[in-house]
């Protein structure tokens, strides 16, 4: 198969015929599914456009009619005719204007409905995608899919409907009236379709490439921008401003050159279309002129034909504009649909096995794990954690402790073997059941912008303020939160930058405390705390844990002390397993770790 | 969570259109000639467009009805074809004239914004989400380009066309023209209200779009937490609510525009209806010629498109104005931390840090107690000073003051006898290297991350520097990565383990070879073994390099020659570890706490703790 499924090969611009067809189809299919649910409203809007455009086209006809047939009657003193024609004109004008207003509004409705639909789809889907995906795809790209790519769709939808509908209607209407007037001349005009088709084809091929490139380049600009702003402290501290500038200048110029290319392409299409139109009029004059000469056409008829021929080409420009935005939007949808095509590696089962009240027994059987296609990180192992046990996991950095934890939280699925919760394979559990039962406090204490209370409430959204305060008290975070300018309602700023590292960990911990799961996983949840705060957290833990299952990863002995059992992980294997005192006596790694700890305290 | 947004925007002062667009003038001046030429082309093109039908009529009426020669037909065809080609040429030229200079302005403003953002202090970035900034850099500026290349020119062309058309109408019949013109009065009145409502709506929609981008960014960066708590649905709900708000704003904006456009299209036509009524009557009465009546309406029909265009362009102009306002809001935020005009160079660069009566308050928490409050501290050349203090006591804040990531609000921070504000900022930051407590890594290779701040050193290759830094930080694990030091480490290094990330950040600080090393809790994610190994290697490196290191554990304190105890933004005591253990109850509490602070004997006596198995 092709290398273009999902987001793979996203940055390729020149595609093979198969790939090209595939991504185009994918993109158009997405557009169709977006339009599907609002088909009716789309048609309604199109109808409004038609009627309004028709009314506006009627206005000059009314004037002609007034002068030709009403004026004599008015001269004859028929004042009713005067009132009638004036009234008809005003009524048509109001209809045209009013409907224009309505369809502008209706088009915005339709376009916004489709955009909202797509926004939600993309958001939901990126949230569903597994961590493996996010680790390589980067947030900058997700943002660029969600912002600048969607923007092109919006441009298409906002103007597109009226451009397309009124354009096509006008062309058809005028062309038909030409056939009625004089089919021979009409054939000359139809002949123009050949060069028009050629230039459109030329434009299609080139603009497709340019717009595809444009999406890639704009994503590059966005990614560079976002990463610089996210890491601004390091950028400043390590004086990377100039280097960052240089890189950004490169990508921004690349993007500008591409924009220029795309505009110049359209800048050729538009005048060429106009040229074709004008030359067709000249051709009509040529053919018609000789017919006038040999007497087979009246002079008056020729004037009419010429003006109509000229009019046929007026809306072609609007249609070209539509096509331009269409090309831009399909190129963007190629990318968006690729993202939507990505399948999460960790999937929810179609028919989950219910687990309304978990006990909390975790069991690995012949489990093997490696990240993606990478090397094996956890070699085959068996591990049984009975419900209610508090297990401490220790080991050198990079040994695989977090990996073990993330497996239980089902951030990743095992490469081989089985992992069960209360005898049910994790892969058979619904997301809801799993998250109710298992909660993990990750090594990175991430806070969202929003209030402290909101951040704690993430553990249990329906929690009351009392419960939130209670959780904060339990972990010893209450005092410092109260001392913030607006207490629990203080905004912690983006990524919790408003509070100190230790305070962030306390808030994350309160969050887990509030969630109150059967299985609690703490990945170095106290590493940035001072010793007194760590003590407080440990006391809270001892109270909280009770009959809960807990997996606690820590480098500090004090944390290990509250455990019933210790696992020593080394190089992706569980090398020691037993109660703390057993392991101290065993004379293995844990014994020496313990020794090192003790030494470190002096 | 996610829907709880703040864009950090300042109080937006309402500016007038001329004020806002006036600021563009310096950018526009160099390309003015091309813009004017572009405008002339557009104007000429619309004149040609007007001319062609007339020429056609004239040709048919005179040439064809005259002698009736074939050559006459060919002549006519040639004229029409030439005119047609000329029109197409003008359209093409218009774009050629304006496109590349306006895209140039767009890009230079974009680069300028980026440059400025990099100069703005960290305090600014604390408040602004990257999505919000991004929307100002991308969407807003491309809107500006379109307005410059198309909107502004067409606005001028259409206005001129309408004025010319009006003159033409007056020449046909001044009564009818007056009636037509009367229609402009209610439109103008309406335009004022439209301006306010539409401007506010478009500003709101731009801000909301920026906030939405910020939410997307946060939801991706925080995806681990969202997944860990299974809060995907809540995140989606929050996003949904926010996206819905944006949609509502957009629809409100469209409705405002729709109402105005309906008026702009309908009203002139309604007055034309009245004009038709009057015109017919006048003609019947013999006061007006039929030809003039027809000419008047022909002109009116031609103008209708331009009048509609002006309405649309007015909307576009307002949107561009608010976009530009947003742009200047960021540009106008002052870069407060800059090099002085005459930076000084220290005479004796030894890494001697002195803080005198230093105070600091975060700008978004005015009135609150100082986070750093009249603090004094000295790190002597070559000395390693540990900074110990409780959670939230202000340690990290203090460290940020040294390389001027934040600016002290009171007192003086001096490095080698000069106030840090007297240094060239770049020189200062070259002298100081920081390892942040959250190891900020970039999604590039290990090598690039570690050598981020390294300068070329005589006689040593970059590879040597890299190898040494990795060795000190005990980061040999990188050699086991798929592509060794060239391995891409994923966004924010998240495909590494916590301790691996931290060691890379430490290696980065070491590779910079500074005079003063500032390390914020650099060993917190390391196991005891690795910590020991790092400490041992670090000690030899720190020899001769002044170091300020935040420590939460006794093991880290061991690295230090002296320890400073921090509490409530002040240094409470300075001394060696054992001195402080002996004399400071708070120190014992912070660094070696139990439920009760253990006595010195307990802590010092390793044999005892070993046998009791309770070392804490
Ligand atoms: N997302 C990932 N993709 C690929 N490799 C990974 C990923 N996360 C971790 N690894 C690798 O897997 C190994 C184990 O990492 P893990 O995070 O489990 O270590 P750890 O024991 O938690 O260490 P630490 O104490 O430093 O946090 C490491 O070599 C690491 O580089
Ligand atoms: N950007 C900010 N804006 C406002 N207040 C802040 C900001 N960053 C930190 N603070 C507040 O300043 C105080 C000191 O924070 P700081 O990060 O310096 O503490 P710390 O001593 O490093 O603590 P930790 O040991 O937890 O890292 C805290 O109370 C915190 O809430
Ligand atoms: Mg880990
Ligand atoms: Mg800190």
Short mmCIF file of N, CA, C and O in Angstrom, two decimals, chain B residues 106-178:
data_model
loop_
_atom_site.label_atom_id
_atom_site.label_comp_id
_atom_site.label_asym_id
_atom_site.label_seq_id
_atom_site.Cartn_x
_atom_site.Cartn_y
_atom_site.Cartn_z
N UNK B 106 3.50 41.73 5.17
CA UNK B 106 2.92 40.71 6.06
C UNK B 106 4.06 39.95 6.75
O UNK B 106 4.08 39.81 7.97
N UNK B 107 5.01 39.49 5.95
CA UNK B 107 6.08 38.68 6.52
C UNK B 107 6.97 39.50 7.44
O UNK B 107 7.37 39.02 8.50
N UNK B 108 7.23 40.75 7.07
CA UNK B 108 8.13 41.49 7.95
C UNK B 108 7.43 41.82 9.27
O UNK B 108 8.06 41.81 10.32
N UNK B 109 6.11 42.05 9.22
CA UNK B 109 5.40 42.26 10.49
C UNK B 109 5.41 40.98 11.32
O UNK B 109 5.55 41.00 12.55
N UNK B 110 5.28 39.85 10.62
CA UNK B 110 5.26 38.56 11.32
C UNK B 110 6.60 38.31 12.00
O UNK B 110 6.67 37.90 13.16
N UNK B 111 7.67 38.59 11.27
CA UNK B 111 9.01 38.39 11.84
C UNK B 111 9.25 39.36 12.99
O UNK B 111 9.81 39.01 14.03
N UNK B 112 8.78 40.57 12.78
CA UNK B 112 8.93 41.59 13.80
C UNK B 112 8.23 41.19 15.10
O UNK B 112 8.76 41.35 16.20
N UNK B 113 7.04 40.64 14.94
CA UNK B 113 6.28 40.20 16.10
C UNK B 113 7.03 39.09 16.83
O UNK B 113 7.14 39.09 18.06
N UNK B 114 7.54 38.16 16.06
CA UNK B 114 8.26 37.04 16.66
C UNK B 114 9.49 37.55 17.42
O UNK B 114 9.74 37.17 18.56
N UNK B 115 10.21 38.45 16.77
CA UNK B 115 11.40 39.01 17.39
C UNK B 115 11.02 39.72 18.69
O UNK B 115 11.65 39.55 19.72
N UNK B 116 9.95 40.47 18.61
CA UNK B 116 9.53 41.21 19.80
C UNK B 116 9.10 40.26 20.92
O UNK B 116 9.44 40.46 22.08
N UNK B 117 8.37 39.21 20.53
CA UNK B 117 7.93 38.25 21.53
C UNK B 117 9.12 37.61 22.23
O UNK B 117 9.09 37.34 23.43
N UNK B 118 10.16 37.36 21.47
CA UNK B 118 11.35 36.76 22.09
C UNK B 118 12.02 37.74 23.05
O UNK B 118 12.69 37.33 23.98
N UNK B 119 11.84 39.02 22.79
CA UNK B 119 12.44 40.02 23.68
C UNK B 119 11.59 40.28 24.91
O UNK B 119 12.11 40.71 25.94
N UNK B 120 10.29 40.04 24.78
CA UNK B 120 9.41 40.35 25.91
C UNK B 120 9.77 39.50 27.12
O UNK B 120 10.21 38.36 26.98
N UNK B 121 9.60 40.07 28.31
CA UNK B 121 10.04 39.34 29.49
C UNK B 121 9.20 38.09 29.75
O UNK B 121 8.09 37.95 29.25
N UNK B 122 9.77 37.19 30.54
CA UNK B 122 9.07 35.96 30.90
C UNK B 122 7.72 36.28 31.53
O UNK B 122 6.73 35.58 31.31
N UNK B 123 7.68 37.38 32.29
CA UNK B 123 6.44 37.77 32.96
C UNK B 123 5.31 37.94 31.94
O UNK B 123 4.16 37.60 32.21
N UNK B 124 5.65 38.45 30.77
CA UNK B 124 4.63 38.59 29.72
C UNK B 124 4.14 37.22 29.27
O UNK B 124 2.94 36.97 29.17
N UNK B 125 5.07 36.33 29.04
CA UNK B 125 4.70 35.00 28.55
C UNK B 125 3.93 34.19 29.60
O UNK B 125 3.19 33.29 29.24
N UNK B 126 4.16 34.50 30.86
CA UNK B 126 3.38 33.82 31.90
C UNK B 126 1.89 34.03 31.68
O UNK B 126 1.07 33.19 32.00
N UNK B 127 1.57 35.20 31.16
CA UNK B 127 0.16 35.57 31.07
C UNK B 127 -0.50 35.19 29.75
O UNK B 127 -1.70 35.03 29.69
N UNK B 128 0.28 35.07 28.70
CA UNK B 128 -0.32 34.89 27.38
C UNK B 128 -0.17 33.46 26.90
O UNK B 128 0.93 32.92 26.80
N UNK B 129 -1.29 32.84 26.52
CA UNK B 129 -1.24 31.51 25.95
C UNK B 129 -0.63 31.56 24.57
O UNK B 129 -0.76 32.56 23.86
N UNK B 130 0.05 30.48 24.18
CA UNK B 130 0.70 30.55 22.86
C UNK B 130 -0.32 30.57 21.73
O UNK B 130 -0.04 31.12 20.67
N UNK B 131 -1.49 29.97 21.95
CA UNK B 131 -2.51 30.00 20.90
C UNK B 131 -2.94 31.42 20.59
O UNK B 131 -3.09 31.82 19.44
N UNK B 132 -3.12 32.17 21.64
CA UNK B 132 -3.53 33.57 21.49
C UNK B 132 -2.47 34.36 20.72
O UNK B 132 -2.79 35.14 19.81
N UNK B 133 -1.22 34.13 21.05
CA UNK B 133 -0.14 34.82 20.34
C UNK B 133 -0.07 34.35 18.89
O UNK B 133 0.11 35.14 17.97
N UNK B 134 -0.26 33.05 18.74
CA UNK B 134 -0.18 32.48 17.40
C UNK B 134 -1.23 33.08 16.48
O UNK B 134 -0.96 33.42 15.33
N UNK B 135 -2.45 33.23 16.99
CA UNK B 135 -3.51 33.75 16.13
C UNK B 135 -3.19 35.17 15.70
O UNK B 135 -3.57 35.61 14.63
N UNK B 136 -2.46 35.88 16.55
CA UNK B 136 -2.07 37.24 16.15
C UNK B 136 -0.99 37.22 15.10
O UNK B 136 -0.86 38.13 14.29
N UNK B 137 -0.19 36.18 15.16
CA UNK B 137 0.92 36.13 14.21
C UNK B 137 0.48 35.59 12.85
O UNK B 137 0.99 36.01 11.82
N UNK B 138 -0.47 34.66 12.85
CA UNK B 138 -0.86 34.05 11.57
C UNK B 138 -2.12 34.69 10.98
O UNK B 138 -2.06 35.43 10.02
N UNK B 139 -3.26 34.40 11.58
CA UNK B 139 -4.54 34.82 11.01
C UNK B 139 -4.64 36.33 10.83
O UNK B 139 -4.99 36.83 9.76
N UNK B 140 -4.30 37.04 11.88
CA UNK B 140 -4.48 38.49 11.85
C UNK B 140 -3.64 39.13 10.76
O UNK B 140 -4.10 40.04 10.07
N UNK B 141 -2.43 38.65 10.61
CA UNK B 141 -1.55 39.29 9.63
C UNK B 141 -1.90 38.90 8.19
O UNK B 141 -1.71 39.70 7.27
N UNK B 142 -2.43 37.69 8.00
CA UNK B 142 -2.79 37.36 6.62
C UNK B 142 -4.04 38.15 6.22
O UNK B 142 -4.22 38.51 5.06
N UNK B 143 -4.86 38.44 7.21
CA UNK B 143 -6.01 39.32 6.97
C UNK B 143 -5.53 40.70 6.50
O UNK B 143 -6.06 41.29 5.56
N UNK B 144 -4.50 41.17 7.16
CA UNK B 144 -3.95 42.48 6.82
C UNK B 144 -3.42 42.48 5.38
O UNK B 144 -3.66 43.43 4.62
N UNK B 145 -2.72 41.41 5.01
CA UNK B 145 -2.20 41.36 3.66
C UNK B 145 -3.32 41.46 2.63
O UNK B 145 -3.27 42.22 1.69
N UNK B 146 -4.38 40.69 2.89
CA UNK B 146 -5.48 40.71 1.94
C UNK B 146 -6.13 42.07 1.86
O UNK B 146 -6.54 42.51 0.81
N UNK B 147 -6.19 42.70 2.99
CA UNK B 147 -6.80 44.03 2.96
C UNK B 147 -5.93 45.00 2.16
O UNK B 147 -6.43 45.79 1.37
N UNK B 148 -4.62 44.91 2.39
CA UNK B 148 -3.73 45.83 1.68
C UNK B 148 -3.74 45.55 0.18
O UNK B 148 -3.77 46.47 -0.64
N UNK B 149 -3.70 44.27 -0.17
CA UNK B 149 -3.55 43.92 -1.58
C UNK B 149 -4.86 44.07 -2.33
O UNK B 149 -4.88 44.34 -3.52
N UNK B 150 -5.95 43.89 -1.62
CA UNK B 150 -7.23 43.86 -2.32
C UNK B 150 -8.20 44.89 -1.73
O UNK B 150 -8.65 45.79 -2.43
N UNK B 151 -8.46 44.75 -0.44
CA UNK B 151 -9.48 45.58 0.20
C UNK B 151 -9.26 47.07 0.04
O UNK B 151 -10.14 47.78 -0.45
N UNK B 152 -8.09 47.51 0.42
CA UNK B 152 -7.87 48.96 0.41
C UNK B 152 -7.97 49.50 -1.01
O UNK B 152 -8.60 50.53 -1.26
N UNK B 153 -7.37 48.78 -1.95
CA UNK B 153 -7.38 49.25 -3.33
C UNK B 153 -8.79 49.26 -3.90
O UNK B 153 -9.24 50.24 -4.50
N UNK B 154 -9.50 48.17 -3.65
CA UNK B 154 -10.85 48.10 -4.20
C UNK B 154 -11.76 49.13 -3.53
O UNK B 154 -12.68 49.64 -4.15
N UNK B 155 -11.49 49.41 -2.28
CA UNK B 155 -12.29 50.42 -1.59
C UNK B 155 -12.12 51.77 -2.29
O UNK B 155 -13.10 52.48 -2.57
N UNK B 156 -10.88 52.09 -2.62
CA UNK B 156 -10.62 53.35 -3.31
C UNK B 156 -11.24 53.33 -4.71
O UNK B 156 -11.95 54.27 -5.10
N UNK B 157 -11.00 52.23 -5.43
CA UNK B 157 -11.51 52.15 -6.79
C UNK B 157 -13.04 52.23 -6.81
O UNK B 157 -13.62 52.99 -7.58
N UNK B 158 -13.66 51.47 -5.91
CA UNK B 158 -15.12 51.48 -5.90
C UNK B 158 -15.65 52.85 -5.52
O UNK B 158 -16.63 53.34 -6.09
N UNK B 159 -15.01 53.48 -4.54
CA UNK B 159 -15.48 54.80 -4.13
C UNK B 159 -15.36 55.79 -5.29
O UNK B 159 -16.29 56.54 -5.58
N UNK B 160 -14.22 55.75 -5.96
CA UNK B 160 -14.03 56.66 -7.10
C UNK B 160 -15.07 56.38 -8.18
O UNK B 160 -15.66 57.30 -8.75
N UNK B 161 -15.28 55.08 -8.43
CA UNK B 161 -16.25 54.71 -9.45
C UNK B 161 -17.63 55.26 -9.09
O UNK B 161 -18.34 55.79 -9.94
N UNK B 162 -18.00 55.10 -7.82
CA UNK B 162 -19.31 55.56 -7.41
C UNK B 162 -19.41 57.09 -7.57
O UNK B 162 -20.42 57.62 -8.06
N UNK B 163 -18.34 57.78 -7.19
CA UNK B 163 -18.35 59.24 -7.32
C UNK B 163 -18.50 59.65 -8.80
O UNK B 163 -19.34 60.49 -9.16
N UNK B 164 -17.69 58.98 -9.64
CA UNK B 164 -17.78 59.27 -11.07
C UNK B 164 -19.18 58.97 -11.59
O UNK B 164 -19.78 59.75 -12.34
N UNK B 165 -19.71 57.82 -11.15
CA UNK B 165 -21.05 57.44 -11.57
C UNK B 165 -22.08 58.46 -11.15
O UNK B 165 -22.99 58.82 -11.91
N UNK B 166 -21.92 58.98 -9.93
CA UNK B 166 -22.86 59.99 -9.43
C UNK B 166 -22.81 61.23 -10.31
O UNK B 166 -23.86 61.80 -10.67
N UNK B 167 -21.59 61.63 -10.65
CA UNK B 167 -21.45 62.81 -11.51
C UNK B 167 -22.20 62.57 -12.83
O UNK B 167 -22.92 63.43 -13.32
N UNK B 168 -22.03 61.36 -13.34
CA UNK B 168 -22.69 60.99 -14.58
C UNK B 168 -24.20 61.06 -14.42
O UNK B 168 -24.92 61.54 -15.28
N UNK B 169 -24.66 60.57 -13.25
CA UNK B 169 -26.10 60.58 -12.99
C UNK B 169 -26.63 62.01 -12.91
O UNK B 169 -27.70 62.32 -13.42
N UNK B 170 -25.84 62.85 -12.26
CA UNK B 170 -26.28 64.25 -12.15
C UNK B 170 -26.42 64.88 -13.53
O UNK B 170 -27.32 65.66 -13.78
N UNK B 171 -25.48 64.48 -14.41
CA UNK B 171 -25.56 65.06 -15.75
C UNK B 171 -26.79 64.54 -16.50
O UNK B 171 -27.33 65.21 -17.36
N UNK B 172 -27.27 63.35 -16.14
CA UNK B 172 -28.47 62.84 -16.79
C UNK B 172 -29.71 63.53 -16.24
O UNK B 172 -30.56 63.99 -16.99
N UNK B 173 -29.80 63.54 -14.91
CA UNK B 173 -30.95 64.21 -14.31
C UNK B 173 -30.63 64.50 -12.86
O UNK B 173 -30.44 63.60 -12.04
N UNK B 174 -30.57 65.77 -12.52
CA UNK B 174 -30.16 66.09 -11.15
C UNK B 174 -31.22 65.70 -10.15
O UNK B 174 -30.93 65.33 -9.02
N UNK B 175 -32.51 65.76 -10.54
CA UNK B 175 -33.57 65.38 -9.58
C UNK B 175 -33.41 63.91 -9.20
O UNK B 175 -33.38 63.53 -8.03
N UNK B 176 -33.29 63.08 -10.26
CA UNK B 176 -33.16 61.64 -10.01
C UNK B 176 -31.90 61.36 -9.19
O UNK B 176 -31.90 60.54 -8.26
N UNK B 177 -30.82 62.06 -9.53
CA UNK B 177 -29.56 61.84 -8.80
C UNK B 177 -29.72 62.22 -7.34
O UNK B 177 -29.22 61.53 -6.45
N UNK B 178 -30.44 63.31 -7.09
CA UNK B 178 -30.66 63.73 -5.70
C UNK B 178 -31.45 62.67 -4.95
O UNK B 178 -31.13 62.34 -3.80
#
